[in-house]
Amino acid sequence: MAFALLQTHLNAPNIRFSATIEKWCSSTHAELAAVFVALIISPYNSNINIYTDCKSLIDHYHYLLSPLHNNSIRNFFKEPTNNLLWNMIMDVISNRSINVTFHKVKAIRVIHIMN
């Protein structure tokens, strides 16, 4: 499973990054990995806009911020999948005082033809 990110803000360095996940891969895991990388390369106290076609990622992020979510260690281990990655994402957001806004975009299909 591969993931990539592209920094597009005009006042920031041009950053392109791609990587692969070889074990325990899923589309959500790849999306979360891309979000995590984007956040760890982001400056402190910044406003980050993330455009994704993954509605479940956006919904789960909002759930983690909601008062309905109990952020206990017990609930951490009850998360069905990707709990460690979600925990690292939320930790980076909190420690770096990053404001993250997710935007849902329509999925596109990218076809790369090798000659």
GROMACS .gro file of C-alpha atoms in nm:
model
  115
    1MET     CA    1   0.000   0.000   0.000
    2ALA     CA    2   0.145   0.338  -0.095
    3PHE     CA    3   0.071   0.689   0.021
    4ALA     CA    4   0.190   1.033  -0.076
    5LEU     CA    5   0.152   1.396   0.021
    6LEU     CA    6   0.211   1.725  -0.150
    7GLN     CA    7   0.256   2.061   0.024
    8THR     CA    8   0.084   2.327  -0.189
    9HIS     CA    9   0.089   2.649   0.014
   10LEU     CA   10   0.261   2.926  -0.180
   11ASN     CA   11   0.456   3.058   0.122
   12ALA     CA   12   0.594   2.720   0.227
   13PRO     CA   13   0.866   2.498   0.083
   14ASN     CA   14   0.767   2.269  -0.203
   15ILE     CA   15   0.746   1.926  -0.037
   16ARG     CA   16   0.657   1.599  -0.207
   17PHE     CA   17   0.672   1.276  -0.010
   18SER     CA   18   0.574   0.918  -0.084
   19ALA     CA   19   0.622   0.589   0.098
   20THR     CA   20   0.484   0.239   0.122
   21ILE     CA   21   0.342   0.030   0.402
   22GLU     CA   22   0.428  -0.337   0.374
   23LYS     CA   23   0.265  -0.498   0.679
   24TRP     CA   24  -0.086  -0.458   0.816
   25CYS     CA   25  -0.180  -0.233   0.529
   26SER     CA   26  -0.524  -0.094   0.458
   27SER     CA   27  -0.644   0.216   0.280
   28THR     CA   28  -0.724   0.382   0.614
   29HIS     CA   29  -0.381   0.296   0.752
   30ALA     CA   30  -0.218   0.455   0.447
   31GLU     CA   31  -0.437   0.767   0.480
   32LEU     CA   32  -0.345   0.799   0.849
   33ALA     CA   33   0.024   0.755   0.771
   34ALA     CA   34   0.003   1.039   0.518
   35VAL     CA   35  -0.172   1.261   0.774
   36PHE     CA   36   0.090   1.179   1.037
   37VAL     CA   37   0.379   1.264   0.804
   38ALA     CA   38   0.209   1.588   0.700
   39LEU     CA   39   0.169   1.689   1.064
   40ILE     CA   40   0.524   1.608   1.175
   41ILE     CA   41   0.669   1.821   0.896
   42SER     CA   42   0.431   2.108   0.972
   43PRO     CA   43   0.549   2.409   1.173
   44TYR     CA   44   0.435   2.466   1.529
   45ASN     CA   45   0.124   2.684   1.578
   46SER     CA   46   0.012   2.637   1.218
   47ASN     CA   47  -0.323   2.593   1.047
   48ILE     CA   48  -0.323   2.279   0.835
   49ASN     CA   49  -0.582   2.193   0.571
   50ILE     CA   50  -0.591   1.827   0.474
   51TYR     CA   51  -0.786   1.722   0.166
   52THR     CA   52  -0.888   1.357   0.161
   53ASP     CA   53  -1.149   1.132   0.006
   54CYS     CA   54  -1.162   0.921   0.325
   55LYS     CA   55  -1.483   1.015   0.507
   56SER     CA   56  -1.424   0.758   0.782
   57LEU     CA   57  -1.091   0.927   0.868
   58ILE     CA   58  -1.263   1.267   0.895
   59ASP     CA   59  -1.549   1.124   1.103
   60HIS     CA   60  -1.313   0.944   1.341
   61TYR     CA   61  -1.103   1.257   1.390
   62HIS     CA   62  -1.415   1.454   1.486
   63TYR     CA   63  -1.520   1.171   1.717
   64LEU     CA   64  -1.182   1.184   1.894
   65LEU     CA   65  -1.232   1.559   1.953
   66SER     CA   66  -1.590   1.523   2.072
   67PRO     CA   67  -1.698   1.518   2.437
   68LEU     CA   68  -1.842   1.170   2.373
   69HIS     CA   69  -1.492   1.027   2.344
   70ASN     CA   70  -1.336   0.913   2.670
   71ASN     CA   71  -0.960   0.947   2.624
   72SER     CA   72  -0.866   0.682   2.880
   73ILE     CA   73  -0.600   0.416   2.838
   74ARG     CA   74  -0.878   0.155   2.854
   75ASN     CA   75  -1.052   0.310   2.555
   76PHE     CA   76  -0.721   0.338   2.371
   77PHE     CA   77  -0.698  -0.042   2.362
   78LYS     CA   78  -1.066  -0.076   2.269
   79GLU     CA   79  -1.014   0.107   1.940
   80PRO     CA   80  -1.066  -0.150   1.664
   81THR     CA   81  -0.774  -0.046   1.443
   82ASN     CA   82  -0.497   0.211   1.405
   83ASN     CA   83  -0.512   0.321   1.769
   84LEU     CA   84  -0.137   0.380   1.794
   85LEU     CA   85  -0.130   0.591   1.477
   86TRP     CA   86  -0.434   0.792   1.589
   87ASN     CA   87  -0.271   0.848   1.927
   88MET     CA   88   0.048   0.978   1.763
   89ILE     CA   89  -0.154   1.208   1.535
   90MET     CA   90  -0.350   1.356   1.824
   91ASP     CA   91  -0.030   1.393   2.026
   92VAL     CA   92   0.147   1.586   1.747
   93ILE     CA   93  -0.158   1.811   1.702
   94SER     CA   94  -0.169   1.886   2.074
   95ASN     CA   95   0.204   1.927   2.138
   96ARG     CA   96   0.265   2.147   1.834
   97SER     CA   97  -0.055   2.351   1.880
   98ILE     CA   98  -0.162   2.270   1.526
   99ASN     CA   99  -0.511   2.351   1.405
  100VAL     CA  100  -0.621   2.082   1.159
  101THR     CA  101  -0.913   2.112   0.922
  102PHE     CA  102  -1.012   1.816   0.710
  103HIS     CA  103  -1.184   1.869   0.376
  104LYS     CA  104  -1.373   1.588   0.202
  105VAL     CA  105  -1.295   1.568  -0.169
  106LYS     CA  106  -1.426   1.339  -0.437
  107ALA     CA  107  -1.204   1.036  -0.497
  108ILE     CA  108  -1.008   1.032  -0.817
  109ARG     CA  109  -0.849   0.739  -0.987
  110VAL     CA  110  -0.483   0.778  -1.079
  111ILE     CA  111  -0.350   0.540  -1.339
  112HIS     CA  112   0.022   0.522  -1.395
  113ILE     CA  113   0.129   0.336  -1.707
  114MET     CA  114   0.484   0.206  -1.719
  115ASN     CA  115   0.642   0.151  -2.063
   0.00000   0.00000   0.00000
